[in-house]
Amino acid sequence: MIINVDRSSVAMGDDIRPHAETVDLPESSTIAEAVAYLRQRKYLAPIAGGRATWVLEVNGRPAAVIAQQWAEPKFAVDPSDTLGSFGGEVSLMFRYRAQIDPDDLYDTLSGD
């Protein structure tokens, strides 16, 4: 399954090359596996100081908070949902939220 992936810029120097790309992942891959794959490839830009917060949107809807300082993301959707469950076209957008508190952001997204 071809997945459209994009992310926000973190600084002017980060825009040397485009961030939008496609990745081919099995439709049976979970959203957690897709995020782990992209993190392993270092798709999200590291920030000096080690504190960056990202919101993952799947097809335009908030799905997770990812923090550079966290070992694992926190999901607002079931992390075992398969990519195929999001429809025939899947778009993952990582929005950079600077160094805001990722726990507060997660609480807001998850409704806690």
XYZ file of N, CA and C in Angstrom:
336
model
N 0.849 -1.165 0.000
C 0.000 0.000 0.000
C 0.900 1.235 0.000
N 0.623 2.149 -0.896
C 1.407 3.371 -0.974
C 0.831 4.386 0.015
N 1.681 4.890 0.895
C 1.302 5.847 1.927
C 1.970 7.182 1.589
N 1.191 8.255 1.596
C 1.741 9.602 1.422
C 2.187 10.106 2.788
N 3.421 10.561 2.867
C 3.996 11.018 4.124
C 4.542 12.432 3.924
N 4.294 13.281 4.904
C 4.827 14.640 4.851
C 5.033 15.118 6.283
N 5.844 16.162 6.420
C 6.058 16.752 7.736
C 6.328 18.233 7.609
N 6.067 18.931 8.689
C 6.346 20.359 8.764
C 7.848 20.586 8.783
N 8.204 21.770 8.382
C 9.590 22.207 8.480
C 9.872 22.624 9.919
N 11.117 22.435 10.358
C 11.488 22.860 11.709
C 12.372 24.103 11.693
N 12.977 24.415 10.556
C 13.845 25.587 10.415
C 14.125 25.797 8.926
N 14.610 26.985 8.581
C 14.879 27.271 7.167
C 15.855 26.274 6.557
N 16.888 25.902 7.269
C 17.870 24.953 6.759
C 17.306 23.566 6.550
N 16.166 23.299 7.171
C 15.508 22.008 7.054
C 14.807 21.864 5.707
N 14.661 22.974 4.995
C 13.924 22.959 3.735
C 14.804 22.735 2.511
N 16.002 22.247 2.709
C 16.914 21.995 1.595
C 16.297 21.013 0.609
N 15.599 20.038 1.129
C 14.921 19.083 0.252
C 13.480 18.917 0.728
N 12.591 18.506 -0.174
C 11.184 18.357 0.209
C 11.005 17.246 1.245
N 9.978 17.394 2.042
C 9.683 16.398 3.076
C 8.634 15.389 2.624
N 7.858 15.745 1.614
C 6.810 14.851 1.115
C 7.446 13.680 0.378
N 6.934 12.516 0.674
C 7.392 11.307 -0.016
C 6.313 10.253 0.077
N 6.525 9.162 -0.607
C 5.631 8.021 -0.478
C 6.443 6.843 0.036
N 5.791 6.007 0.809
C 6.406 4.767 1.277
C 5.438 3.632 0.980
N 5.994 2.489 0.714
C 5.188 1.315 0.416
C 5.230 0.395 1.628
N 4.093 0.256 2.287
C 3.984 -0.592 3.470
C 2.817 -1.557 3.274
N 2.896 -2.734 3.871
C 1.767 -3.659 3.764
C 0.498 -3.047 4.359
N -0.620 -3.275 3.708
C -1.910 -2.777 4.188
C -2.198 -3.280 5.603
N -1.637 -4.437 5.945
C -1.857 -5.026 7.272
C -0.962 -4.411 8.352
N -0.053 -3.518 7.972
C 0.791 -2.843 8.969
C -0.094 -1.986 9.864
N 0.247 -1.938 11.137
C -0.509 -1.089 12.052
C 0.012 0.342 11.970
N -0.777 1.256 12.463
C -0.333 2.646 12.490
C 0.906 2.773 13.375
N 0.964 1.999 14.450
C 2.147 2.014 15.324
C 3.378 1.516 14.574
N 3.234 0.484 13.760
C 4.361 -0.029 12.976
C 4.821 0.988 11.937
N 3.876 1.687 11.317
C 4.234 2.699 10.330
C 5.026 3.826 10.982
N 4.590 4.282 12.157
C 5.304 5.344 12.868
C 6.687 4.850 13.287
N 6.776 3.636 13.788
C 8.072 3.082 14.200
C 9.018 2.997 13.004
N 8.501 2.588 11.855
C 9.314 2.498 10.639
C 9.872 3.874 10.265
N 9.014 4.888 10.283
C 9.457 6.235 9.919
C 10.426 6.808 10.947
N 10.209 6.523 12.206
C 11.139 6.998 13.242
C 12.495 6.307 13.092
N 12.477 5.030 12.782
C 13.727 4.289 12.590
C 14.521 4.883 11.430
N 13.821 5.328 10.391
C 14.470 5.960 9.237
C 14.849 7.404 9.519
N 14.548 7.886 10.730
C 14.858 9.265 11.142
C 14.151 10.283 10.242
N 12.890 9.969 9.932
C 12.098 10.857 9.092
C 11.840 12.201 9.785
N 11.628 12.178 11.096
C 11.395 13.419 11.841
C 12.730 14.055 12.184
N 12.835 15.337 11.912
C 14.094 16.049 12.156
C 14.391 16.121 13.651
N 15.613 15.794 14.057
C 15.988 15.965 15.467
C 16.217 17.448 15.761
N 15.901 17.851 16.957
C 16.020 19.239 17.370
C 17.130 19.339 18.420
N 17.989 20.335 18.260
C 19.031 20.568 19.267
C 18.360 20.765 20.623
N 18.915 20.160 21.625
C 18.320 20.232 22.955
C 17.446 19.027 23.270
N 17.083 18.250 22.234
C 16.387 16.985 22.446
C 14.922 17.076 22.810
N 14.287 18.220 22.542
C 12.880 18.364 22.894
C 12.099 18.903 21.690
N 11.414 18.028 21.030
C 10.555 18.408 19.909
C 9.248 17.650 20.031
N 8.165 18.319 19.691
C 6.846 17.702 19.768
C 6.214 17.727 18.384
N 5.631 16.597 18.012
C 4.969 16.443 16.716
C 3.571 15.876 16.941
N 2.626 16.307 16.115
C 1.301 15.693 16.077
C 1.216 14.935 14.765
N 0.847 13.674 14.847
C 0.611 12.879 13.649
C -0.860 12.973 13.288
N -1.126 13.361 12.053
C -2.483 13.337 11.521
C -2.558 12.233 10.476
N -3.590 11.426 10.585
C -3.851 10.395 9.586
C -5.081 10.846 8.807
N -4.893 11.074 7.533
C -5.963 11.585 6.674
C -6.618 12.834 7.278
N -5.775 13.702 7.856
C -6.250 14.974 8.381
C -6.783 14.959 9.799
N -6.795 13.800 10.444
C -7.318 13.703 11.816
C -6.191 13.368 12.784
N -6.123 14.058 13.925
C -5.062 13.783 14.900
C -5.104 12.327 15.358
N -3.932 11.696 15.357
C -3.859 10.282 15.705
C -2.837 9.985 16.794
N -1.823 10.847 16.954
C -0.776 10.563 17.941
C 0.036 11.812 18.222
N 0.690 11.779 19.376
C 1.695 12.782 19.715
C 3.015 12.044 19.802
N 4.017 12.620 19.167
C 5.358 12.038 19.162
C 6.288 13.100 19.720
N 7.069 12.723 20.702
C 8.009 13.663 21.300
C 9.413 13.088 21.179
N 10.336 13.935 20.811
C 11.727 13.499 20.663
C 12.237 12.899 21.965
N 11.758 13.409 23.097
C 12.229 12.949 24.394
C 11.519 11.677 24.879
N 10.497 11.221 24.166
C 9.794 9.991 24.529
C 10.350 8.817 23.734
N 10.384 7.662 24.367
C 10.794 6.444 23.666
C 9.716 5.983 22.687
N 8.451 6.220 23.018
C 7.332 5.761 22.197
C 6.302 6.874 22.051
N 5.581 6.896 20.934
C 4.504 7.877 20.776
C 3.313 7.514 21.662
N 2.441 8.483 21.865
C 1.168 8.247 22.541
C 0.079 8.429 21.498
N -0.746 7.407 21.362
C -1.755 7.388 20.307
C -3.118 7.827 20.822
N -3.799 8.637 20.014
C -5.174 9.045 20.285
C -6.146 8.117 19.560
N -5.612 7.243 18.711
C -6.379 6.189 18.044
C -5.787 4.861 18.508
N -6.463 3.787 18.203
C -5.946 2.464 18.563
C -4.681 2.196 17.743
N -3.513 2.047 18.402
C -2.268 1.846 17.654
C -2.226 0.538 16.861
N -3.164 -0.360 17.145
C -3.200 -1.618 16.387
C -4.101 -1.524 15.158
N -4.703 -0.343 14.917
C -5.476 -0.155 13.686
C -4.535 -0.326 12.494
N -4.979 -1.069 11.511
C -4.144 -1.285 10.333
C -4.254 -0.094 9.386
N -3.242 0.077 8.569
C -3.269 1.163 7.585
C -4.487 1.034 6.679
N -4.821 -0.189 6.326
C -5.977 -0.426 5.466
C -7.287 0.035 6.080
N -7.358 0.086 7.402
C -8.599 0.506 8.064
C -8.858 2.000 7.906
N -7.844 2.748 7.447
C -8.007 4.185 7.252
C -8.486 4.524 5.842
N -8.707 3.514 5.021
C -9.220 3.749 3.671
C -8.210 3.389 2.605
N -8.623 3.574 1.362
C -7.779 3.211 0.223
C -6.588 4.127 0.041
N -6.729 5.388 0.423
C -5.623 6.340 0.373
C -5.301 6.754 1.793
N -4.039 6.643 2.161
C -3.633 7.008 3.526
C -2.557 8.078 3.444
N -2.781 9.121 4.216
C -1.840 10.232 4.279
C -1.427 10.432 5.733
N -0.127 10.439 5.969
C 0.414 10.702 7.304
C 1.099 12.057 7.272
N 0.638 12.968 8.107
C 1.230 14.305 8.194
C 1.720 14.515 9.616
N 3.004 14.828 9.739
C 3.604 15.107 11.037
C 3.748 16.617 11.167
N 3.009 17.209 12.095
C 3.039 18.660 12.297
C 3.926 18.997 13.500
N 4.928 19.783 13.229
C 5.881 20.204 14.261
C 5.215 21.206 15.186
N 5.284 20.953 16.478
C 4.675 21.834 17.475
C 5.732 22.448 18.400
N 6.929 22.591 17.882
C 8.052 23.197 18.613
C 8.323 22.408 19.902
N 8.587 23.113 20.966
C 8.936 22.446 22.223
C 7.800 22.505 23.247
N 6.545 22.588 22.764
C 5.447 22.608 23.723
C 5.408 21.283 24.477
N 4.785 21.307 25.625
C 4.723 20.118 26.479
C 3.916 19.023 25.771
N 4.550 17.897 25.433
C 3.835 16.856 24.694
C 2.729 16.198 25.517
N 2.898 16.137 26.834
C 1.840 15.545 27.667
C 0.585 16.406 27.637
N 0.749 17.721 27.720
C -0.406 18.623 27.640
C -1.088 18.498 26.286
N -0.303 18.438 25.233
C -0.864 18.307 23.896
C -1.639 16.991 23.770
N -1.067 15.911 24.270
C -1.749 14.616 24.207
C -3.061 14.670 24.982
N -3.042 15.252 26.180
C -4.262 15.366 26.974
C -5.349 16.107 26.203
N -4.950 17.167 25.499
C -5.909 17.945 24.714
C -6.482 17.106 23.568
N -5.606 16.388 22.863
C -6.051 15.593 21.715
C -6.921 14.406 22.127
N -6.564 13.782 23.227
C -7.284 12.578 23.634
C -8.536 12.886 24.441
N -8.710 14.156 24.801
C -9.905 14.543 25.555
C -9.827 14.229 27.021
N -8.626 13.943 27.520
C -8.471 13.647 28.968
C -8.413 14.922 29.780
